[in-house]
PDB file of C-alpha atoms and ligand atoms in Angstrom:
ATOM      1  CA  UNK Z   1     -25.810  49.775  99.034  1.00 81.00           C
ATOM      2  CA  UNK Z   2     -22.362  48.731  98.172  1.00 91.00           C
ATOM      3  CA  UNK Z   3     -22.462  45.941  95.350  1.00 96.00           C
ATOM      4  CA  UNK Z   4     -18.525  46.142  94.556  1.00 97.00           C
ATOM      5  CA  UNK Z   5     -17.211  42.818  93.673  1.00 98.00           C
ATOM      6  CA  UNK Z   6     -13.842  41.350  92.676  1.00 98.00           C
ATOM      7  CA  UNK Z   7     -13.961  39.456  89.509  1.00 98.00           C
ATOM      8  CA  UNK Z   8     -10.545  38.034  88.534  1.00 98.00           C
ATOM      9  CA  UNK Z   9      -8.486  40.968  89.512  1.00 98.00           C
ATOM     10  CA  UNK Z  10     -10.514  43.617  88.210  1.00 98.00           C
ATOM     11  CA  UNK Z  11     -12.824  45.964  90.614  1.00 98.00           C
ATOM     12  CA  UNK Z  12     -16.293  45.765  89.202  1.00 98.00           C
ATOM     13  CA  UNK Z  13     -18.840  48.128  90.545  1.00 97.00           C
ATOM     14  CA  UNK Z  14     -21.695  45.799  90.383  1.00 98.00           C
ATOM     15  CA  UNK Z  15     -22.228  41.943  90.548  1.00 98.00           C
ATOM     16  CA  UNK Z  16     -24.139  41.667  87.311  1.00 98.00           C
ATOM     17  CA  UNK Z  17     -21.981  41.223  84.201  1.00 98.00           C
ATOM     18  CA  UNK Z  18     -23.168  40.993  80.529  1.00 98.00           C
ATOM     19  CA  UNK Z  19     -22.122  37.626  79.195  1.00 97.00           C
ATOM     20  CA  UNK Z  20     -21.085  36.962  75.445  1.00 94.00           C
ATOM     21  CA  UNK Z  21     -23.976  37.634  73.269  1.00 92.00           C
ATOM     22  CA  UNK Z  22     -24.831  39.626  69.845  1.00 91.00           C
ATOM     23  CA  UNK Z  23     -25.856  42.619  72.216  1.00 94.00           C
ATOM     24  CA  UNK Z  24     -22.147  43.523  72.610  1.00 94.00           C
ATOM     25  CA  UNK Z  25     -22.023  43.657  68.682  1.00 92.00           C
ATOM     26  CA  UNK Z  26     -22.747  47.450  68.828  1.00 94.00           C
ATOM     27  CA  UNK Z  27     -21.059  50.183  71.158  1.00 96.00           C
ATOM     28  CA  UNK Z  28     -24.265  52.002  71.944  1.00 97.00           C
ATOM     29  CA  UNK Z  29     -25.397  48.693  73.569  1.00 97.00           C
ATOM     30  CA  UNK Z  30     -22.108  48.649  75.824  1.00 98.00           C
ATOM     31  CA  UNK Z  31     -22.598  52.185  76.615  1.00 98.00           C
ATOM     32  CA  UNK Z  32     -26.234  51.315  77.560  1.00 98.00           C
ATOM     33  CA  UNK Z  33     -24.810  48.235  79.869  1.00 98.00           C
ATOM     34  CA  UNK Z  34     -22.479  50.679  81.663  1.00 98.00           C
ATOM     35  CA  UNK Z  35     -25.366  53.010  82.119  1.00 98.00           C
ATOM     36  CA  UNK Z  36     -27.780  50.465  83.342  1.00 98.00           C
ATOM     37  CA  UNK Z  37     -25.162  49.251  85.757  1.00 98.00           C
ATOM     38  CA  UNK Z  38     -23.438  46.552  84.461  1.00 98.00           C
ATOM     39  CA  UNK Z  39     -19.982  45.632  86.629  1.00 98.00           C
ATOM     40  CA  UNK Z  40     -18.326  44.731  83.145  1.00 98.00           C
ATOM     41  CA  UNK Z  41     -19.248  43.293  79.692  1.00 98.00           C
ATOM     42  CA  UNK Z  42     -18.136  40.204  77.968  1.00 98.00           C
ATOM     43  CA  UNK Z  43     -18.045  40.422  74.158  1.00 96.00           C
ATOM     44  CA  UNK Z  44     -19.507  38.247  71.584  1.00 93.00           C
ATOM     45  CA  UNK Z  45     -16.856  35.541  70.977  1.00 91.00           C
ATOM     46  CA  UNK Z  46     -14.444  35.879  68.207  1.00 92.00           C
ATOM     47  CA  UNK Z  47     -14.508  32.616  66.333  1.00 87.00           C
ATOM     48  CA  UNK Z  48     -10.964  31.669  64.372  1.00 84.00           C
ATOM     49  CA  UNK Z  49     -13.106  29.232  62.317  1.00 77.00           C
ATOM     50  CA  UNK Z  50     -14.986  32.065  61.172  1.00 76.00           C
ATOM     51  CA  UNK Z  51     -11.864  34.388  60.359  1.00 77.00           C
ATOM     52  CA  UNK Z  52     -10.083  31.587  58.545  1.00 70.00           C
ATOM     53  CA  UNK Z  53     -13.191  30.656  56.338  1.00 69.00           C
ATOM     54  CA  UNK Z  54     -13.529  34.663  55.330  1.00 66.00           C
ATOM     55  CA  UNK Z  55      -9.915  34.973  54.557  1.00 66.00           C
ATOM     56  CA  UNK Z  56     -10.805  31.771  52.535  1.00 65.00           C
ATOM     57  CA  UNK Z  57     -13.642  33.454  50.557  1.00 61.00           C
ATOM     58  CA  UNK Z  58     -11.486  36.404  50.114  1.00 54.00           C
ATOM     59  CA  UNK Z  59      -8.434  34.410  48.762  1.00 59.00           C
ATOM     60  CA  UNK Z  60     -10.851  32.737  46.310  1.00 59.00           C
ATOM     61  CA  UNK Z  61     -12.170  36.037  44.902  1.00 54.00           C
ATOM     62  CA  UNK Z  62      -8.509  37.544  44.787  1.00 53.00           C
ATOM     63  CA  UNK Z  63      -7.866  34.344  42.347  1.00 56.00           C
ATOM     64  CA  UNK Z  64     -10.991  34.809  40.247  1.00 51.00           C
ATOM     65  CA  UNK Z  65     -10.513  38.177  39.729  1.00 46.00           C
ATOM     66  CA  UNK Z  66      -6.944  37.595  38.820  1.00 43.00           C
ATOM     67  CA  UNK Z  67      -8.173  35.503  35.723  1.00 40.00           C
ATOM     68  CA  UNK Z  68     -10.524  37.400  35.076  1.00 42.00           C
ATOM     69  CA  UNK Z  69      -8.978  41.145  34.623  1.00 41.00           C
ATOM     70  CA  UNK Z  70      -5.907  42.409  36.060  1.00 42.00           C
ATOM     71  CA  UNK Z  71      -7.461  45.724  36.472  1.00 40.00           C
ATOM     72  CA  UNK Z  72     -10.033  44.393  39.193  1.00 40.00           C
ATOM     73  CA  UNK Z  73      -7.281  43.129  41.057  1.00 38.00           C
ATOM     74  CA  UNK Z  74      -6.380  46.247  41.889  1.00 40.00           C
ATOM     75  CA  UNK Z  75      -9.398  47.331  43.639  1.00 38.00           C
ATOM     76  CA  UNK Z  76      -9.029  44.521  46.360  1.00 37.00           C
ATOM     77  CA  UNK Z  77      -6.251  45.300  49.514  1.00 38.00           C
ATOM     78  CA  UNK Z  78      -3.840  42.855  50.549  1.00 39.00           C
ATOM     79  CA  UNK Z  79      -5.538  40.239  52.537  1.00 38.00           C
ATOM     80  CA  UNK Z  80      -3.696  41.450  55.511  1.00 41.00           C
ATOM     81  CA  UNK Z  81      -5.507  44.830  54.978  1.00 41.00           C
ATOM     82  CA  UNK Z  82      -8.771  43.675  54.414  1.00 35.00           C
ATOM     83  CA  UNK Z  83     -11.117  44.000  56.744  1.00 40.00           C
ATOM     84  CA  UNK Z  84     -12.194  40.444  57.736  1.00 48.00           C
ATOM     85  CA  UNK Z  85     -13.824  39.342  60.956  1.00 82.00           C
ATOM     86  CA  UNK Z  86     -10.851  40.043  63.070  1.00 89.00           C
ATOM     87  CA  UNK Z  87     -10.518  43.723  62.532  1.00 90.00           C
ATOM     88  CA  UNK Z  88     -14.220  44.501  62.897  1.00 92.00           C
ATOM     89  CA  UNK Z  89     -14.114  42.742  66.522  1.00 94.00           C
ATOM     90  CA  UNK Z  90     -11.008  44.801  67.567  1.00 96.00           C
ATOM     91  CA  UNK Z  91     -12.366  47.883  66.503  1.00 95.00           C
ATOM     92  CA  UNK Z  92     -15.407  47.441  68.799  1.00 96.00           C
ATOM     93  CA  UNK Z  93     -13.149  46.719  71.586  1.00 97.00           C
ATOM     94  CA  UNK Z  94     -11.251  49.741  71.023  1.00 98.00           C
ATOM     95  CA  UNK Z  95     -13.723  51.978  70.492  1.00 98.00           C
ATOM     96  CA  UNK Z  96     -16.052  50.271  73.481  1.00 98.00           C
ATOM     97  CA  UNK Z  97     -12.884  50.601  75.580  1.00 97.00           C
ATOM     98  CA  UNK Z  98     -12.610  54.451  75.045  1.00 97.00           C
ATOM     99  CA  UNK Z  99     -16.400  54.869  75.556  1.00 98.00           C
ATOM    100  CA  UNK Z 100     -16.709  53.158  79.058  1.00 98.00           C
ATOM    101  CA  UNK Z 101     -15.159  53.031  82.483  1.00 98.00           C
ATOM    102  CA  UNK Z 102     -16.437  49.234  83.169  1.00 98.00           C
ATOM    103  CA  UNK Z 103     -13.942  46.687  81.880  1.00 98.00           C
ATOM    104  CA  UNK Z 104     -14.172  45.141  78.427  1.00 98.00           C
ATOM    105  CA  UNK Z 105     -13.722  41.196  78.270  1.00 98.00           C
ATOM    106  CA  UNK Z 106     -12.785  40.123  75.048  1.00 97.00           C
ATOM    107  CA  UNK Z 107     -13.945  36.567  74.400  1.00 95.00           C
ATOM    108  CA  UNK Z 108     -12.194  33.980  71.889  1.00 94.00           C
ATOM    109  CA  UNK Z 109     -13.047  30.966  70.592  1.00 91.00           C
ATOM    110  CA  UNK Z 110      -9.605  29.477  68.847  1.00 89.00           C
ATOM    111  CA  UNK Z 111      -8.955  26.405  66.917  1.00 86.00           C
ATOM    112  CA  UNK Z 112      -5.202  26.360  66.224  1.00 89.00           C
ATOM    113  CA  UNK Z 113      -2.675  26.840  68.634  1.00 91.00           C
ATOM    114  CA  UNK Z 114      -1.260  30.006  66.842  1.00 90.00           C
ATOM    115  CA  UNK Z 115      -5.057  31.182  66.414  1.00 90.00           C
ATOM    116  CA  UNK Z 116      -5.392  31.486  70.456  1.00 93.00           C
ATOM    117  CA  UNK Z 117      -2.007  33.130  71.158  1.00 95.00           C
ATOM    118  CA  UNK Z 118      -2.269  35.519  68.018  1.00 94.00           C
ATOM    119  CA  UNK Z 119      -5.875  36.506  68.207  1.00 95.00           C
ATOM    120  CA  UNK Z 120      -5.582  36.989  72.254  1.00 97.00           C
ATOM    121  CA  UNK Z 121      -2.310  39.353  71.994  1.00 97.00           C
ATOM    122  CA  UNK Z 122      -4.566  41.267  69.579  1.00 97.00           C
ATOM    123  CA  UNK Z 123      -7.758  41.327  72.039  1.00 97.00           C
ATOM    124  CA  UNK Z 124      -5.188  42.448  74.763  1.00 98.00           C
ATOM    125  CA  UNK Z 125      -3.940  45.365  72.398  1.00 98.00           C
ATOM    126  CA  UNK Z 126      -7.163  46.666  71.421  1.00 98.00           C
ATOM    127  CA  UNK Z 127      -8.224  47.710  75.083  1.00 98.00           C
ATOM    128  CA  UNK Z 128      -9.402  44.421  76.709  1.00 98.00           C
ATOM    129  CA  UNK Z 129      -9.187  44.512  80.289  1.00 98.00           C
ATOM    130  CA  UNK Z 130      -9.457  40.597  80.370  1.00 98.00           C
ATOM    131  CA  UNK Z 131      -9.993  37.820  78.193  1.00 98.00           C
ATOM    132  CA  UNK Z 132     -12.356  34.892  78.390  1.00 98.00           C
ATOM    133  CA  UNK Z 133     -11.737  31.568  76.330  1.00 96.00           C
ATOM    134  CA  UNK Z 134     -14.766  29.843  75.034  1.00 93.00           C
ATOM    135  CA  UNK Z 135     -13.552  26.535  74.365  1.00 89.00           C
ATOM    136  CA  UNK Z 136     -17.020  25.193  73.201  1.00 80.00           C
ATOM    137  CA  UNK Z 137     -15.465  21.775  71.944  1.00 81.00           C
ATOM    138  CA  UNK Z 138     -17.600  18.799  71.723  1.00 83.00           C
ATOM    139  CA  UNK Z 139     -15.763  15.865  71.989  1.00 87.00           C
ATOM    140  CA  UNK Z 140     -17.742  13.589  69.016  1.00 87.00           C
ATOM    141  CA  UNK Z 141     -14.462  11.898  68.163  1.00 90.00           C
ATOM    142  CA  UNK Z 142     -15.561   7.940  69.412  1.00 94.00           C
ATOM    143  CA  UNK Z 143     -11.598   7.639  69.869  1.00 95.00           C
ATOM    144  CA  UNK Z 144     -10.811  10.432  72.036  1.00 93.00           C
ATOM    145  CA  UNK Z 145     -10.502   9.838  75.879  1.00 96.00           C
ATOM    146  CA  UNK Z 146     -11.425  12.178  78.652  1.00 95.00           C
ATOM    147  CA  UNK Z 147      -7.892  12.949  79.522  1.00 96.00           C
ATOM    148  CA  UNK Z 148      -6.949  14.152  75.954  1.00 95.00           C
ATOM    149  CA  UNK Z 149      -9.845  16.349  76.158  1.00 94.00           C
ATOM    150  CA  UNK Z 150      -8.720  17.784  79.603  1.00 96.00           C
ATOM    151  CA  UNK Z 151      -5.277  18.191  78.130  1.00 96.00           C
ATOM    152  CA  UNK Z 152      -6.406  20.177  75.533  1.00 94.00           C
ATOM    153  CA  UNK Z 153      -8.306  22.533  77.810  1.00 95.00           C
ATOM    154  CA  UNK Z 154      -5.069  22.918  79.837  1.00 97.00           C
ATOM    155  CA  UNK Z 155      -2.694  23.413  76.858  1.00 96.00           C
ATOM    156  CA  UNK Z 156      -5.040  26.326  75.755  1.00 96.00           C
ATOM    157  CA  UNK Z 157      -4.888  27.941  78.914  1.00 97.00           C
ATOM    158  CA  UNK Z 158      -1.221  27.865  79.217  1.00 97.00           C
ATOM    159  CA  UNK Z 159      -0.626  29.044  75.917  1.00 96.00           C
ATOM    160  CA  UNK Z 160      -3.245  32.161  76.285  1.00 97.00           C
ATOM    161  CA  UNK Z 161      -2.022  32.887  79.732  1.00 98.00           C
ATOM    162  CA  UNK Z 162       1.835  33.026  78.351  1.00 97.00           C
ATOM    163  CA  UNK Z 163       0.455  35.410  75.424  1.00 97.00           C
ATOM    164  CA  UNK Z 164      -0.937  38.063  77.521  1.00 98.00           C
ATOM    165  CA  UNK Z 165      -0.920  39.889  80.850  1.00 98.00           C
ATOM    166  CA  UNK Z 166      -4.593  40.765  81.153  1.00 98.00           C
ATOM    167  CA  UNK Z 167      -6.619  38.329  83.321  1.00 98.00           C
ATOM    168  CA  UNK Z 168      -7.722  35.173  81.724  1.00 98.00           C
ATOM    169  CA  UNK Z 169     -11.061  33.511  82.200  1.00 98.00           C
ATOM    170  CA  UNK Z 170     -12.004  29.963  81.066  1.00 98.00           C
ATOM    171  CA  UNK Z 171     -15.725  29.329  80.355  1.00 97.00           C
ATOM    172  CA  UNK Z 172     -16.446  25.698  80.723  1.00 96.00           C
ATOM    173  CA  UNK Z 173     -18.908  23.271  79.855  1.00 93.00           C
ATOM    174  CA  UNK Z 174     -20.323  21.001  82.633  1.00 93.00           C
ATOM    175  CA  UNK Z 175     -19.467  17.952  80.864  1.00 93.00           C
ATOM    176  CA  UNK Z 176     -16.000  16.665  82.617  1.00 95.00           C
ATOM    177  CA  UNK Z 177     -16.503  13.300  84.699  1.00 95.00           C
ATOM    178  CA  UNK Z 178     -14.297  14.872  87.034  1.00 97.00           C
ATOM    179  CA  UNK Z 179     -15.430  18.384  87.180  1.00 97.00           C
ATOM    180  CA  UNK Z 180     -13.505  19.761  90.813  1.00 98.00           C
ATOM    181  CA  UNK Z 181     -10.582  18.124  89.569  1.00 98.00           C
ATOM    182  CA  UNK Z 182     -10.646  19.713  86.183  1.00 98.00           C
ATOM    183  CA  UNK Z 183     -11.151  22.983  87.892  1.00 98.00           C
ATOM    184  CA  UNK Z 184      -8.104  22.547  90.035  1.00 98.00           C
ATOM    185  CA  UNK Z 185      -6.066  21.760  87.030  1.00 98.00           C
ATOM    186  CA  UNK Z 186      -7.215  24.817  85.078  1.00 98.00           C
ATOM    187  CA  UNK Z 187      -6.411  27.086  88.451  1.00 98.00           C
ATOM    188  CA  UNK Z 188      -2.963  25.578  88.525  1.00 98.00           C
ATOM    189  CA  UNK Z 189      -2.564  26.086  84.785  1.00 98.00           C
ATOM    190  CA  UNK Z 190      -2.948  29.863  85.644  1.00 98.00           C
ATOM    191  CA  UNK Z 191      -6.585  30.702  84.870  1.00 98.00           C
ATOM    192  CA  UNK Z 192      -7.696  33.789  86.816  1.00 98.00           C
ATOM    193  CA  UNK Z 193     -11.355  32.594  86.723  1.00 98.00           C
ATOM    194  CA  UNK Z 194     -13.796  29.956  85.504  1.00 98.00           C
ATOM    195  CA  UNK Z 195     -17.232  30.823  83.982  1.00 98.00           C
ATOM    196  CA  UNK Z 196     -19.599  27.863  84.926  1.00 98.00           C
ATOM    197  CA  UNK Z 197     -20.948  27.176  82.709  1.00 96.00           C
ATOM    198  CA  UNK Z 198     -21.572  27.545  78.793  1.00 92.00           C
ATOM    199  CA  UNK Z 199     -24.833  26.515  77.297  1.00 86.00           C
ATOM    200  CA  UNK Z 200     -24.419  24.466  73.914  1.00 76.00           C
ATOM    201  CA  UNK Z 201     -26.571  24.839  71.441  1.00 75.00           C
ATOM    202  CA  UNK Z 202     -28.391  21.303  70.900  1.00 79.00           C
ATOM    203  CA  UNK Z 203     -29.793  20.685  67.759  1.00 83.00           C
ATOM    204  CA  UNK Z 204     -33.590  19.481  67.418  1.00 88.00           C
ATOM    205  CA  UNK Z 205     -36.008  17.968  64.633  1.00 92.00           C
ATOM    206  CA  UNK Z 206     -38.612  20.082  63.698  1.00 91.00           C
ATOM    207  CA  UNK Z 207     -41.070  17.009  62.901  1.00 95.00           C
ATOM    208  CA  UNK Z 208     -43.713  18.566  60.902  1.00 95.00           C
ATOM    209  CA  UNK Z 209     -40.862  20.125  58.422  1.00 94.00           C
ATOM    210  CA  UNK Z 210     -39.010  17.302  58.879  1.00 96.00           C
ATOM    211  CA  UNK Z 211     -35.539  19.410  59.064  1.00 92.00           C
ATOM    212  CA  UNK Z 212     -33.149  20.132  61.725  1.00 87.00           C
ATOM    213  CA  UNK Z 213     -33.753  22.947  63.803  1.00 84.00           C
ATOM    214  CA  UNK Z 214     -31.079  24.987  65.246  1.00 76.00           C
ATOM    215  CA  UNK Z 215     -33.479  27.805  66.849  1.00 75.00           C
ATOM    216  CA  UNK Z 216     -31.788  28.682  70.126  1.00 76.00           C
ATOM    217  CA  UNK Z 217     -33.835  28.674  73.343  1.00 84.00           C
ATOM    218  CA  UNK Z 218     -33.093  31.168  75.751  1.00 90.00           C
ATOM    219  CA  UNK Z 219     -32.572  30.405  79.275  1.00 92.00           C
ATOM    220  CA  UNK Z 220     -35.303  30.328  82.636  1.00 93.00           C
ATOM    221  CA  UNK Z 221     -34.635  30.475  86.074  1.00 95.00           C
ATOM    222  CA  UNK Z 222     -34.971  26.890  86.408  1.00 93.00           C
ATOM    223  CA  UNK Z 223     -31.714  26.249  84.993  1.00 95.00           C
ATOM    224  CA  UNK Z 224     -29.585  27.655  87.561  1.00 97.00           C
ATOM    225  CA  UNK Z 225     -29.197  24.371  89.732  1.00 97.00           C
ATOM    226  CA  UNK Z 226     -26.243  22.917  88.066  1.00 97.00           C
ATOM    227  CA  UNK Z 227     -24.020  26.208  88.014  1.00 98.00           C
ATOM    228  CA  UNK Z 228     -25.489  27.005  91.722  1.00 98.00           C
ATOM    229  CA  UNK Z 229     -24.056  23.370  92.949  1.00 98.00           C
ATOM    230  CA  UNK Z 230     -20.862  23.660  91.033  1.00 98.00           C
ATOM    231  CA  UNK Z 231     -19.919  27.205  92.055  1.00 98.00           C
ATOM    232  CA  UNK Z 232     -20.761  25.990  95.916  1.00 98.00           C
ATOM    233  CA  UNK Z 233     -18.702  23.141  95.935  1.00 98.00           C
ATOM    234  CA  UNK Z 234     -15.668  24.979  94.135  1.00 98.00           C
ATOM    235  CA  UNK Z 235     -15.694  28.317  96.516  1.00 98.00           C
ATOM    236  CA  UNK Z 236     -12.922  28.724  98.673  1.00 98.00           C
ATOM    237  CA  UNK Z 237     -11.017  25.937  97.361  1.00 98.00           C
ATOM    238  CA  UNK Z 238      -9.537  27.705  94.296  1.00 98.00           C
ATOM    239  CA  UNK Z 239      -7.413  30.977  93.561  1.00 98.00           C
ATOM    240  CA  UNK Z 240      -9.368  31.382  90.235  1.00 98.00           C
ATOM    241  CA  UNK Z 241     -12.560  34.083  90.643  1.00 98.00           C
ATOM    242  CA  UNK Z 242     -15.868  31.990  89.960  1.00 98.00           C
ATOM    243  CA  UNK Z 243     -18.671  33.724  87.216  1.00 98.00           C
ATOM    244  CA  UNK Z 244     -22.174  32.150  87.454  1.00 98.00           C
ATOM    245  CA  UNK Z 245     -23.331  31.692  83.966  1.00 98.00           C
ATOM    246  CA  UNK Z 246     -26.779  30.318  82.725  1.00 97.00           C
ATOM    247  CA  UNK Z 247     -30.169  31.054  83.948  1.00 97.00           C
ATOM    248  CA  UNK Z 248     -29.914  34.482  85.612  1.00 98.00           C
ATOM    249  CA  UNK Z 249     -33.405  35.890  84.838  1.00 97.00           C
ATOM    250  CA  UNK Z 250     -34.095  38.174  87.623  1.00 98.00           C
ATOM    251  CA  UNK Z 251     -32.343  39.471  90.700  1.00 98.00           C
ATOM    252  CA  UNK Z 252     -33.315  36.097  92.720  1.00 98.00           C
ATOM    253  CA  UNK Z 253     -30.867  33.905  90.550  1.00 98.00           C
ATOM    254  CA  UNK Z 254     -28.031  36.725  90.940  1.00 98.00           C
ATOM    255  CA  UNK Z 255     -28.468  36.441  95.007  1.00 98.00           C
ATOM    256  CA  UNK Z 256     -28.352  32.796  94.958  1.00 98.00           C
ATOM    257  CA  UNK Z 257     -25.406  32.628  92.938  1.00 98.00           C
ATOM    258  CA  UNK Z 258     -23.496  35.287  95.235  1.00 98.00           C
ATOM    259  CA  UNK Z 259     -24.746  33.207  98.122  1.00 98.00           C
ATOM    260  CA  UNK Z 260     -23.275  30.229  97.055  1.00 98.00           C
ATOM    261  CA  UNK Z 261     -19.896  32.050  96.226  1.00 98.00           C
ATOM    262  CA  UNK Z 262     -19.617  33.357  92.871  1.00 98.00           C
ATOM    263  CA  UNK Z 263     -17.834  36.510  92.286  1.00 98.00           C
ATOM    264  CA  UNK Z 264     -20.243  37.476  89.643  1.00 98.00           C
ATOM    265  CA  UNK Z 265     -23.430  36.649  88.043  1.00 98.00           C
ATOM    266  CA  UNK Z 266     -23.452  36.477  84.026  1.00 98.00           C
ATOM    267  CA  UNK Z 267     -26.522  37.462  82.156  1.00 98.00           C
ATOM    268  CA  UNK Z 268     -27.624  37.032  78.179  1.00 96.00           C
ATOM    269  CA  UNK Z 269     -31.082  35.667  77.766  1.00 95.00           C
ATOM    270  CA  UNK Z 270     -32.692  38.006  80.208  1.00 97.00           C
ATOM    271  CA  UNK Z 271     -31.236  41.047  78.355  1.00 97.00           C
ATOM    272  CA  UNK Z 272     -32.264  39.388  75.034  1.00 95.00           C
ATOM    273  CA  UNK Z 273     -35.868  39.143  76.415  1.00 95.00           C
ATOM    274  CA  UNK Z 274     -36.101  42.244  78.308  1.00 96.00           C
ATOM    275  CA  UNK Z 275     -33.459  44.728  77.033  1.00 97.00           C
ATOM    276  CA  UNK Z 276     -30.617  46.268  78.305  1.00 98.00           C
ATOM    277  CA  UNK Z 277     -31.790  48.334  80.978  1.00 98.00           C
ATOM    278  CA  UNK Z 278     -33.293  45.165  82.952  1.00 98.00           C
ATOM    279  CA  UNK Z 279     -29.755  45.292  84.700  1.00 98.00           C
ATOM    280  CA  UNK Z 280     -30.965  48.362  86.506  1.00 98.00           C
ATOM    281  CA  UNK Z 281     -34.151  46.751  87.547  1.00 98.00           C
ATOM    282  CA  UNK Z 282     -32.271  43.419  88.822  1.00 98.00           C
ATOM    283  CA  UNK Z 283     -29.950  45.898  90.778  1.00 98.00           C
ATOM    284  CA  UNK Z 284     -32.555  47.809  92.125  1.00 97.00           C
ATOM    285  CA  UNK Z 285     -34.030  44.714  93.730  1.00 96.00           C
ATOM    286  CA  UNK Z 286     -30.805  43.269  95.126  1.00 96.00           C
TER     287      UNK Z 286
HETATM  288  C1  FMN M 301     -27.867  34.556  71.076  1.00 75.13           C
HETATM  289  C2  FMN M 301     -26.867  33.812  72.107  1.00 75.13           C
HETATM  290  C3  FMN M 301     -25.808  34.088  71.773  1.00 75.13           C
HETATM  291  C4  FMN M 301     -24.501  33.614  72.466  1.00 75.13           C
HETATM  292  N1  FMN M 301     -22.960  34.090  71.878  1.00 75.13           N
HETATM  293  C5  FMN M 301     -22.107  33.561  72.934  1.00 75.13           C
HETATM  294  C6  FMN M 301     -20.591  33.718  72.147  1.00 75.13           C
HETATM  295  O1  FMN M 301     -20.357  34.218  71.173  1.00 75.13           O
HETATM  296  N2  FMN M 301     -19.500  33.113  73.097  1.00 75.13           N
HETATM  297  C7  FMN M 301     -19.761  32.659  74.222  1.00 75.13           C
HETATM  298  O2  FMN M 301     -19.112  32.382  74.787  1.00 75.13           O
HETATM  299  N3  FMN M 301     -21.193  32.387  74.858  1.00 75.13           N
HETATM  300  C8  FMN M 301     -22.384  32.881  73.866  1.00 75.13           C
HETATM  301  N4  FMN M 301     -23.476  32.538  74.495  1.00 75.13           N
HETATM  302  C9  FMN M 301     -23.957  32.039  75.812  1.00 75.13           C
HETATM  303  C10 FMN M 301     -24.099  33.183  76.827  1.00 75.13           C
HETATM  304  O3  FMN M 301     -23.103  34.152  77.113  1.00 75.13           O
HETATM  305  C11 FMN M 301     -24.123  32.399  78.054  1.00 75.13           C
HETATM  306  O4  FMN M 301     -23.460  31.708  79.042  1.00 75.13           O
HETATM  307  C12 FMN M 301     -25.455  31.329  77.909  1.00 75.13           C
HETATM  308  O5  FMN M 301     -26.567  31.902  77.291  1.00 75.13           O
HETATM  309  C13 FMN M 301     -26.063  31.272  79.413  1.00 75.13           C
HETATM  310  O6  FMN M 301     -26.511  31.867  79.818  1.00 75.13           O
HETATM  311  P1  FMN M 301     -27.865  33.179  80.083  1.00 75.13           P
HETATM  312  O7  FMN M 301     -28.864  31.650  80.892  1.00 75.13           O
HETATM  313  O8  FMN M 301     -27.974  34.151  80.746  1.00 75.13           O
HETATM  314  O9  FMN M 301     -28.410  33.388  78.885  1.00 75.13           O
HETATM  315  C14 FMN M 301     -24.495  33.185  73.906  1.00 75.13           C
HETATM  316  C15 FMN M 301     -25.848  33.190  74.027  1.00 75.13           C
HETATM  317  C16 FMN M 301     -27.118  33.469  73.343  1.00 75.13           C
HETATM  318  C17 FMN M 301     -28.245  33.550  73.957  1.00 75.13           C
END
């Protein structure tokens, strides 16, 4: 059976795409994903916030060393040479792009405009065939209205599209008051794909220990309906491709998402539960 699909202008051998997760931290895992039949791999996200804090820590070390001993300082490379998060991230993309034929899609979570632009360029230069923007923004500011939040997304896609020539996907959360209009505006701003939807970490209480619990719960098949509904609503109305994300637990959810109009179905939780070879099992069933 021919399972080839097109996702944001990238020809994929299969509609199952590995979603951003720690599994892509290892190049050997990415090789295993290709062998198992993944159509593409989305890298775990590069978080600008994390890079900035690593740089800040490094600069602090430098300062302390300078005070303690001039000799100690000479053991430290300059900040730009120091392998902070970004370098390690780009190296994985570079290595993986050489080892596999399937597209590697970078994933970026920026904070500043220059962060979005610079890191997007670096990810493209490292060999990524596409870029997913993971805005992951929780508008907790009580003074911020919906239009301001929407404009932020549109500004980011505009900046990133100008910075790179690879296709750019926007990973969305479902909390827009006018989701269809937001999708249309992102499409108009140049998004090559929309990923519906991201799944935010939602904190909980552990009432036995009286602590806040951040334990992540993996998804189940019952969670596909929100994404399924929006993919069906948006299908055929945008230029952007549609990727389904959340709840792909077996071949059944992949088939449902494709029936609704998704170009591809992304999966993270199922692979964390069952292992990378589960992709082959799902493809065999399809
Ligand atoms: C452990 C874990 C780590 C994740 N890390 C990222 C990430 O770095 N960037 C991102 O955009 N999504 C991340 N996600 C979200 C997944 O890519 C995916 O969108 C979400 O889990 C829903 O898909 P699923 O139901 O197949 O798990 C992560 C998910 C899990 C479970």
